[in-house]
Amino acid sequence: MIREFKEGHVKVERHAGITTIEFFHPQSNSLPGRLLEELTGQVHAAGNDAETRVVILRSGGEKAFCAGASFDELLAIDNEEQGLQFFGGFAHLINAMRKCPHFIIVRIQGKCVGGGVGLASAADYAIALEGADIKLSELAIGIGPFVVGPAVERKMGVAAFSHLSIDASMWRSADWARRCGLYAELHADPASMDESIRRLADSLAHANPQAMARMKEMFWKGTEHWDRLLLERAAVSGRLILSDFSRNAIQKFKKK
């Protein structure tokens, strides 16, 4: 199944207990609201599918994994309600990944920025290529990593999260991300990465689904309040993005 949008798509394939969800956007796999909404729906659907045992989340192309929020949509936000709706899209997707009863493996073939780091953090197991560097650039556009913050902090710890958040212009290497716990594995080439994903997904597709669901509940213990928390954080970002500082900063980024 493939859902085409004006720009980009979400494609879903199911085979032998493995559901693969792919998103793509021509602007470095950034995530406008419609893609966020569709991704959230497909994660929910995979979680409710009786045949699915494990989910693979990936992006299209060979370059960036995910550039985070769509700058065009950020500039189109005119009021706090629209801001909450847009940033709430990331909140809903992270919560869908958190509550999905199946393990989610994320394939990271390139750089992750902002919301892309959030997706990697919300996955249960991240397998990446060398060179898949990361950056939380939110402060550089006048907001902060409020929505993705709980997921990043949970996966990498307060110290790594604060380092990424404060130095919003600095890329951190894929090896740094692995040592801090974001990536479970790093591979030198796509063939090796994809073979490792195939091996793990096939193994999990034959494991006890009830055991895996209980394990996931155990791993995510203490996050039950995130449905409320992430939307509260989305409202903060939605207010800050309306500032002149943010508008000017985004325009400068778009001109680079």
GROMACS .gro file of C-alpha atoms in nm:
model
  256
    1MET     CA    1   0.000   0.000   0.000
    2ILE     CA    2   0.130   0.347  -0.087
    3ARG     CA    3  -0.026   0.683   0.001
    4GLU     CA    4   0.092   0.959  -0.233
    5PHE     CA    5   0.081   1.323  -0.127
    6LYS     CA    6   0.150   1.646  -0.313
    7GLU     CA    7   0.508   1.598  -0.206
    8GLY     CA    8   0.623   1.270  -0.062
    9HIS     CA    9   0.462   0.941   0.028
   10VAL     CA   10   0.409   0.679   0.296
   11LYS     CA   11   0.444   0.319   0.181
   12VAL     CA   12   0.352   0.011   0.383
   13GLU     CA   13   0.445  -0.351   0.311
   14ARG     CA   14   0.350  -0.657   0.516
   15HIS     CA   15   0.524  -0.991   0.479
   16ALA     CA   16   0.572  -1.288   0.711
   17GLY     CA   17   0.485  -1.098   1.028
   18ILE     CA   18   0.701  -0.794   0.940
   19THR     CA   19   0.536  -0.459   0.862
   20THR     CA   20   0.767  -0.209   0.693
   21ILE     CA   21   0.662   0.157   0.695
   22GLU     CA   22   0.853   0.395   0.468
   23PHE     CA   23   0.814   0.771   0.449
   24PHE     CA   24   0.965   1.002   0.191
   25HIS     CA   25   0.975   1.376   0.125
   26PRO     CA   26   1.192   1.544  -0.139
   27GLN     CA   27   1.316   1.801   0.113
   28SER     CA   28   1.556   1.570   0.298
   29ASN     CA   29   1.269   1.357   0.429
   30SER     CA   30   1.126   1.644   0.631
   31LEU     CA   31   0.785   1.584   0.788
   32PRO     CA   32   0.489   1.807   0.703
   33GLY     CA   33   0.165   1.756   0.887
   34ARG     CA   34   0.004   1.519   0.638
   35LEU     CA   35   0.300   1.282   0.647
   36LEU     CA   36   0.304   1.291   1.026
   37GLU     CA   37  -0.067   1.211   1.036
   38GLU     CA   38  -0.033   0.924   0.790
   39LEU     CA   39   0.269   0.779   0.971
   40THR     CA   40   0.081   0.791   1.301
   41GLY     CA   41  -0.214   0.611   1.148
   42GLN     CA   42   0.005   0.341   0.997
   43VAL     CA   43   0.189   0.281   1.325
   44HIS     CA   44  -0.149   0.245   1.499
   45ALA     CA   45  -0.265   0.008   1.225
   46ALA     CA   46   0.047  -0.206   1.259
   47GLY     CA   47  -0.005  -0.223   1.634
   48ASN     CA   48  -0.361  -0.349   1.584
   49ASP     CA   49  -0.277  -0.593   1.305
   50ALA     CA   50  -0.308  -0.953   1.424
   51GLU     CA   51  -0.048  -1.074   1.174
   52THR     CA   52   0.223  -0.820   1.255
   53ARG     CA   53   0.498  -0.924   1.495
   54VAL     CA   54   0.758  -0.650   1.435
   55VAL     CA   55   0.766  -0.309   1.263
   56ILE     CA   56   1.047  -0.160   1.055
   57LEU     CA   57   1.040   0.219   1.015
   58ARG     CA   58   1.254   0.365   0.738
   59SER     CA   59   1.277   0.662   0.506
   60GLY     CA   60   1.325   0.670   0.132
   61GLY     CA   61   1.640   0.765  -0.057
   62GLU     CA   62   2.006   0.727   0.026
   63LYS     CA   63   2.080   1.059   0.198
   64ALA     CA   64   1.915   1.212   0.507
   65PHE     CA   65   1.705   0.990   0.730
   66CYS     CA   66   1.487   1.279   0.845
   67ALA     CA   67   1.530   1.658   0.851
   68GLY     CA   68   1.254   1.703   1.108
   69ALA     CA   69   0.981   1.965   1.079
   70SER     CA   70   0.889   2.113   0.743
   71PHE     CA   71   1.010   2.476   0.730
   72ASP     CA   72   0.734   2.566   0.484
   73GLU     CA   73   0.468   2.454   0.730
   74LEU     CA   74   0.643   2.624   1.021
   75LEU     CA   75   0.629   2.955   0.834
   76ALA     CA   76   0.259   2.900   0.755
   77ILE     CA   77   0.162   2.881   1.125
   78ASP     CA   78  -0.043   3.192   1.207
   79ASN     CA   79  -0.171   3.127   1.559
   80GLU     CA   80  -0.122   2.913   1.868
   81GLU     CA   81  -0.392   2.667   1.768
   82GLN     CA   82  -0.218   2.594   1.438
   83GLY     CA   83   0.112   2.568   1.623
   84LEU     CA   84  -0.030   2.312   1.863
   85GLN     CA   85  -0.180   2.117   1.575
   86PHE     CA   86   0.150   2.100   1.385
   87PHE     CA   87   0.379   2.013   1.675
   88GLY     CA   88   0.108   1.786   1.809
   89GLY     CA   89   0.170   1.575   1.497
   90PHE     CA   90   0.512   1.482   1.632
   91ALA     CA   91   0.360   1.419   1.976
   92HIS     CA   92   0.100   1.183   1.832
   93LEU     CA   93   0.359   0.992   1.627
   94ILE     CA   94   0.597   0.944   1.919
   95ASN     CA   95   0.311   0.829   2.138
   96ALA     CA   96   0.190   0.588   1.870
   97MET     CA   97   0.539   0.436   1.854
   98ARG     CA   98   0.553   0.419   2.234
   99LYS     CA   99   0.217   0.244   2.265
  100CYS     CA  100   0.256   0.007   1.970
  101PRO     CA  101   0.273  -0.343   2.124
  102HIS     CA  102   0.533  -0.454   1.869
  103PHE     CA  103   0.901  -0.370   1.872
  104ILE     CA  104   0.987  -0.098   1.620
  105ILE     CA  105   1.323  -0.121   1.443
  106VAL     CA  106   1.431   0.202   1.276
  107ARG     CA  107   1.665   0.202   0.974
  108ILE     CA  108   1.880   0.515   0.968
  109GLN     CA  109   2.074   0.558   0.646
  110GLY     CA  110   2.170   0.924   0.691
  111LYS     CA  111   2.166   1.233   0.908
  112CYS     CA  112   1.892   1.303   1.166
  113VAL     CA  113   1.784   1.653   1.262
  114GLY     CA  114   1.531   1.762   1.524
  115GLY     CA  115   1.222   1.548   1.488
  116GLY     CA  116   1.431   1.285   1.310
  117VAL     CA  117   1.630   1.238   1.632
  118GLY     CA  118   1.294   1.208   1.807
  119LEU     CA  119   1.185   0.925   1.577
  120ALA     CA  120   1.514   0.743   1.631
  121SER     CA  121   1.470   0.782   2.007
  122ALA     CA  122   1.109   0.661   2.003
  123ALA     CA  123   1.205   0.341   1.822
  124ASP     CA  124   1.290   0.035   2.026
  125TYR     CA  125   1.603  -0.055   1.829
  126ALA     CA  126   1.794   0.173   1.592
  127ILE     CA  127   2.036   0.040   1.329
  128ALA     CA  128   2.236   0.306   1.148
  129LEU     CA  129   2.507   0.371   0.894
  130GLU     CA  130   2.835   0.534   0.979
  131GLY     CA  131   2.788   0.899   0.891
  132ALA     CA  132   2.432   0.912   1.027
  133ASP     CA  133   2.520   1.215   1.240
  134ILE     CA  134   2.261   1.388   1.459
  135LYS     CA  135   2.166   1.740   1.561
  136LEU     CA  136   1.888   1.900   1.766
  137SER     CA  137   1.862   2.232   1.583
  138GLU     CA  138   1.544   2.365   1.748
  139LEU     CA  139   1.709   2.639   1.956
  140ALA     CA  140   1.868   2.776   1.639
  141ILE     CA  141   1.519   2.861   1.508
  142GLY     CA  142   1.397   3.010   1.832
  143ILE     CA  143   1.215   2.716   1.988
  144GLY     CA  144   1.351   2.408   2.166
  145PRO     CA  145   1.330   2.028   2.148
  146PHE     CA  146   1.027   2.025   2.375
  147VAL     CA  147   0.818   1.755   2.206
  148VAL     CA  148   1.100   1.513   2.123
  149GLY     CA  149   1.280   1.588   2.448
  150PRO     CA  150   1.125   1.317   2.666
  151ALA     CA  151   1.203   1.048   2.408
  152VAL     CA  152   1.561   1.168   2.355
  153GLU     CA  153   1.625   1.202   2.728
  154ARG     CA  154   1.482   0.856   2.796
  155LYS     CA  155   1.705   0.697   2.534
  156MET     CA  156   2.028   0.895   2.574
  157GLY     CA  157   2.016   1.041   2.926
  158VAL     CA  158   1.995   1.398   3.053
  159ALA     CA  159   2.360   1.483   2.982
  160ALA     CA  160   2.359   1.385   2.615
  161PHE     CA  161   2.016   1.542   2.563
  162SER     CA  162   2.126   1.871   2.716
  163HIS     CA  163   2.449   1.875   2.510
  164LEU     CA  164   2.250   1.827   2.190
  165SER     CA  165   1.990   2.085   2.290
  166ILE     CA  166   2.226   2.362   2.401
  167ASP     CA  167   2.474   2.345   2.110
  168ALA     CA  168   2.205   2.346   1.844
  169SER     CA  169   2.445   2.409   1.555
  170MET     CA  170   2.687   2.123   1.621
  171TRP     CA  171   2.665   1.787   1.450
  172ARG     CA  172   2.737   1.490   1.675
  173SER     CA  173   2.884   1.185   1.506
  174ALA     CA  174   2.702   0.858   1.458
  175ASP     CA  175   2.958   0.693   1.683
  176TRP     CA  176   2.881   0.949   1.955
  177ALA     CA  177   2.511   0.865   1.912
  178ARG     CA  178   2.589   0.494   1.945
  179ARG     CA  179   2.799   0.544   2.257
  180CYS     CA  180   2.519   0.752   2.411
  181GLY     CA  181   2.263   0.479   2.345
  182LEU     CA  182   2.065   0.621   2.053
  183TYR     CA  183   2.194   0.367   1.800
  184ALA     CA  184   2.216   0.001   1.889
  185GLU     CA  185   2.436  -0.078   1.589
  186LEU     CA  186   2.651   0.106   1.335
  187HIS     CA  187   2.739  -0.040   0.995
  188ALA     CA  188   2.994   0.059   0.734
  189ASP     CA  189   2.770   0.000   0.431
  190PRO     CA  190   2.400  -0.032   0.345
  191ALA     CA  191   2.424  -0.403   0.264
  192SER     CA  192   2.555  -0.484   0.610
  193MET     CA  193   2.294  -0.260   0.774
  194ASP     CA  194   2.007  -0.415   0.581
  195GLU     CA  195   2.125  -0.768   0.651
  196SER     CA  196   2.133  -0.694   1.024
  197ILE     CA  197   1.781  -0.547   1.007
  198ARG     CA  198   1.657  -0.849   0.811
  199ARG     CA  199   1.813  -1.090   1.060
  200LEU     CA  200   1.669  -0.916   1.366
  201ALA     CA  201   1.325  -0.863   1.213
  202ASP     CA  202   1.303  -1.228   1.107
  203SER     CA  203   1.407  -1.341   1.455
  204LEU     CA  204   1.146  -1.119   1.622
  205ALA     CA  205   0.877  -1.228   1.374
  206HIS     CA  206   0.916  -1.580   1.517
  207ALA     CA  207   0.926  -1.477   1.884
  208ASN     CA  208   0.634  -1.493   2.128
  209PRO     CA  209   0.420  -1.181   2.064
  210GLN     CA  210   0.280  -1.177   2.418
  211ALA     CA  211   0.631  -1.187   2.563
  212MET     CA  212   0.746  -0.905   2.336
  213ALA     CA  213   0.443  -0.692   2.426
  214ARG     CA  214   0.512  -0.737   2.797
  215MET     CA  215   0.880  -0.656   2.742
  216LYS     CA  216   0.789  -0.336   2.562
  217GLU     CA  217   0.562  -0.234   2.850
  218MET     CA  218   0.854  -0.295   3.083
  219PHE     CA  219   1.098  -0.089   2.874
  220TRP     CA  220   0.855   0.203   2.852
  221LYS     CA  221   0.745   0.199   3.216
  222GLY     CA  222   0.702   0.550   3.356
  223THR     CA  223   0.593   0.710   3.029
  224GLU     CA  224   0.220   0.661   3.076
  225HIS     CA  225   0.170   1.038   3.118
  226TRP     CA  226   0.322   1.121   2.779
  227ASP     CA  227  -0.016   1.159   2.604
  228ARG     CA  228  -0.064   1.474   2.810
  229LEU     CA  229   0.300   1.578   2.848
  230LEU     CA  230   0.391   1.581   2.480
  231LEU     CA  231   0.087   1.788   2.387
  232GLU     CA  232   0.175   2.036   2.661
  233ARG     CA  233   0.523   2.056   2.511
  234ALA     CA  234   0.372   2.096   2.162
  235ALA     CA  235   0.178   2.399   2.287
  236VAL     CA  236   0.504   2.558   2.406
  237SER     CA  237   0.665   2.512   2.065
  238GLY     CA  238   0.346   2.634   1.899
  239ARG     CA  239   0.367   2.963   2.087
  240LEU     CA  240   0.740   3.016   2.038
  241ILE     CA  241   0.731   2.954   1.663
  242LEU     CA  242   0.512   3.266   1.624
  243SER     CA  243   0.793   3.497   1.742
  244ASP     CA  244   0.976   3.732   1.506
  245PHE     CA  245   1.298   3.560   1.610
  246SER     CA  246   1.174   3.225   1.483
  247ARG     CA  247   1.033   3.368   1.160
  248ASN     CA  248   1.361   3.540   1.076
  249ALA     CA  249   1.571   3.238   1.170
  250ILE     CA  250   1.369   3.001   0.951
  251GLN     CA  251   1.392   3.238   0.656
  252LYS     CA  252   1.770   3.244   0.696
  253PHE     CA  253   1.782   2.863   0.704
  254LYS     CA  254   1.572   2.841   0.388
  255LYS     CA  255   1.814   3.069   0.202
  256LYS     CA  256   2.117   2.849   0.280
   0.00000   0.00000   0.00000
